[in-house]
Short mmCIF file of C-alpha atoms in Angstrom, two decimals:
data_model
loop_
_atom_site.label_atom_id
_atom_site.label_comp_id
_atom_site.label_asym_id
_atom_site.label_seq_id
_atom_site.Cartn_x
_atom_site.Cartn_y
_atom_site.Cartn_z
CA UNK A 161 -0.04 0.19 -0.04
CA UNK A 162 1.27 3.27 -0.83
CA UNK A 163 0.50 6.25 1.11
CA UNK A 164 1.50 10.10 1.81
CA UNK A 165 1.77 11.50 5.01
CA UNK A 166 2.39 15.06 5.76
CA UNK A 167 3.77 16.93 9.10
CA UNK A 168 4.91 20.19 10.12
CA UNK A 169 1.70 22.32 10.01
CA UNK A 170 0.63 24.61 13.15
CA UNK A 171 0.25 28.14 14.06
CA UNK A 172 2.63 30.74 13.11
CA UNK A 173 2.81 34.65 13.30
CA UNK A 174 2.71 36.86 10.05
CA UNK A 175 6.11 37.23 8.88
CA UNK A 176 7.31 33.84 10.26
CA UNK A 177 8.32 30.79 8.60
CA UNK A 178 7.30 26.94 8.69
CA UNK A 179 8.53 23.79 6.93
CA UNK A 180 6.39 21.08 5.94
CA UNK A 181 7.27 17.60 5.08
CA UNK A 182 5.62 14.90 3.32
CA UNK A 183 6.92 11.18 3.39
CA UNK A 184 5.75 8.71 0.74
CA UNK A 185 5.91 5.09 1.93
CA UNK A 186 4.91 1.59 0.71
CA UNK A 187 5.45 -0.57 -2.51
CA UNK A 188 7.10 2.46 -4.40
CA UNK A 189 8.99 1.80 -7.78
CA UNK A 190 9.53 5.31 -8.50
CA UNK A 191 7.94 8.73 -7.84
CA UNK A 192 7.63 11.47 -10.76
CA UNK A 193 6.06 14.72 -9.85
CA UNK A 194 5.57 15.71 -6.12
CA UNK A 195 3.60 18.84 -5.06
CA UNK A 196 1.97 20.84 -2.35
CA UNK A 197 -1.68 22.15 -2.85
CA UNK A 198 -3.71 24.12 -0.24
CA UNK A 199 -7.50 24.85 0.36
CA UNK A 200 -8.97 27.56 2.43
CA UNK A 201 -12.50 27.32 3.64
CA UNK A 202 -14.98 28.25 0.80
CA UNK A 203 -12.29 28.35 -1.73
CA UNK A 204 -11.04 25.84 -4.42
CA UNK A 205 -7.83 23.74 -3.97
CA UNK A 206 -4.91 25.38 -5.59
CA UNK A 207 -1.36 24.41 -6.61
CA UNK A 208 1.31 25.85 -4.19
CA UNK A 209 4.44 24.26 -5.73
CA UNK A 210 5.52 21.12 -7.48
CA UNK A 211 8.86 19.58 -8.40
CA UNK A 212 9.66 17.01 -10.82
CA UNK A 213 11.95 13.96 -10.58
CA UNK A 214 14.83 16.16 -12.08
CA UNK A 215 14.26 18.80 -9.93
CA UNK A 216 12.36 21.25 -12.08
CA UNK A 217 9.93 23.45 -9.80
CA UNK A 218 6.75 25.25 -10.46
CA UNK A 219 5.04 27.82 -8.14
CA UNK A 220 1.77 29.63 -7.68
CA UNK A 221 1.72 33.20 -8.37
CA UNK A 222 0.83 34.10 -4.62
CA UNK A 223 3.64 32.34 -3.18
CA UNK A 224 6.84 32.98 -5.67
CA UNK A 225 9.69 34.46 -3.85
CA UNK A 226 8.33 33.58 -0.31
CA UNK A 227 8.20 29.54 -0.77
CA UNK A 228 10.64 26.88 -1.70
CA UNK A 229 9.97 23.23 -2.58
CA UNK A 230 12.42 20.69 -2.50
CA UNK A 231 12.68 16.62 -2.38
CA UNK A 232 14.91 14.09 -1.18
CA UNK A 233 14.66 11.28 -3.89
CA UNK A 234 16.46 8.50 -1.60
CA UNK A 235 14.07 9.14 1.32
CA UNK A 236 10.83 9.62 -0.82
CA UNK A 237 10.34 12.91 0.86
CA UNK A 238 9.38 16.31 -0.24
CA UNK A 239 9.35 19.30 1.84
CA UNK A 240 7.78 23.07 1.59
CA UNK A 241 9.84 25.78 3.18
CA UNK A 242 7.43 28.75 3.78
CA UNK A 243 8.88 32.15 4.62
CA UNK A 244 7.29 35.68 5.23
CA UNK A 245 3.88 33.96 5.87
CA UNK A 246 0.62 35.93 5.54
CA UNK A 247 -2.70 35.48 7.02
CA UNK A 248 -3.96 34.67 3.47
CA UNK A 249 -1.69 31.46 3.33
CA UNK A 250 -3.94 30.00 6.00
CA UNK A 251 -5.32 26.57 4.70
CA UNK A 252 -4.98 22.99 4.80
CA UNK A 253 -1.95 21.90 2.74
CA UNK A 254 -1.99 18.56 1.00
CA UNK A 255 0.88 16.70 -0.26
CA UNK A 256 0.49 15.05 -3.67
CA UNK A 257 2.48 12.59 -5.98
CA UNK A 258 2.38 10.67 -8.85
CA UNK A 259 3.84 7.35 -7.99
CA UNK A 260 4.49 4.10 -9.91
CA UNK A 261 4.20 0.99 -7.45
CA UNK A 262 6.35 -2.31 -7.82
CA UNK A 263 3.52 -3.99 -10.00
CA UNK A 264 4.20 -0.83 -12.26
CA UNK A 265 1.05 0.72 -11.93
CA UNK A 266 1.00 4.48 -11.78
CA UNK A 267 -1.68 6.60 -9.34
CA UNK A 268 -1.82 10.00 -8.17
CA UNK A 269 -1.98 9.92 -4.05
CA UNK A 270 -2.98 12.59 -1.82
CA UNK A 271 -1.99 12.97 2.13
CA UNK A 272 -4.40 13.54 4.62
CA UNK A 273 -3.62 17.19 4.90
CA UNK A 274 -1.97 19.46 7.46
CA UNK A 275 -3.48 22.74 8.87
CA UNK A 276 -1.40 25.95 8.55
CA UNK A 277 -2.72 28.78 10.53
CA UNK A 278 -1.08 32.35 10.23
CA UNK A 279 -2.38 34.83 12.98
CA UNK A 280 -1.17 37.33 15.33
#
């Protein structure tokens, strides 16, 4: 069974920093794209950042220059470093990944989500 588990969410003051982690585990052969999405109450889920297996990155416009995504392929982990946090960054953050298992079947997976709250 393949699964993603996020950690690192919490309460932080505006201007502060937080690092989210996502660990993929199970019968994994390879992981292509990994990414972070977020969803605030009443809003649609949006892309925060993604990273390919070769290291190419993509960021949502609202987080460019403030957030950094990186991954450790040997550990099957992806991270999101969030700096200069704003109240509008408050949301549930979800890890996402395209994973091929050891039966050579590719699926898209989601983590359970971790709450990030930016407030004074």
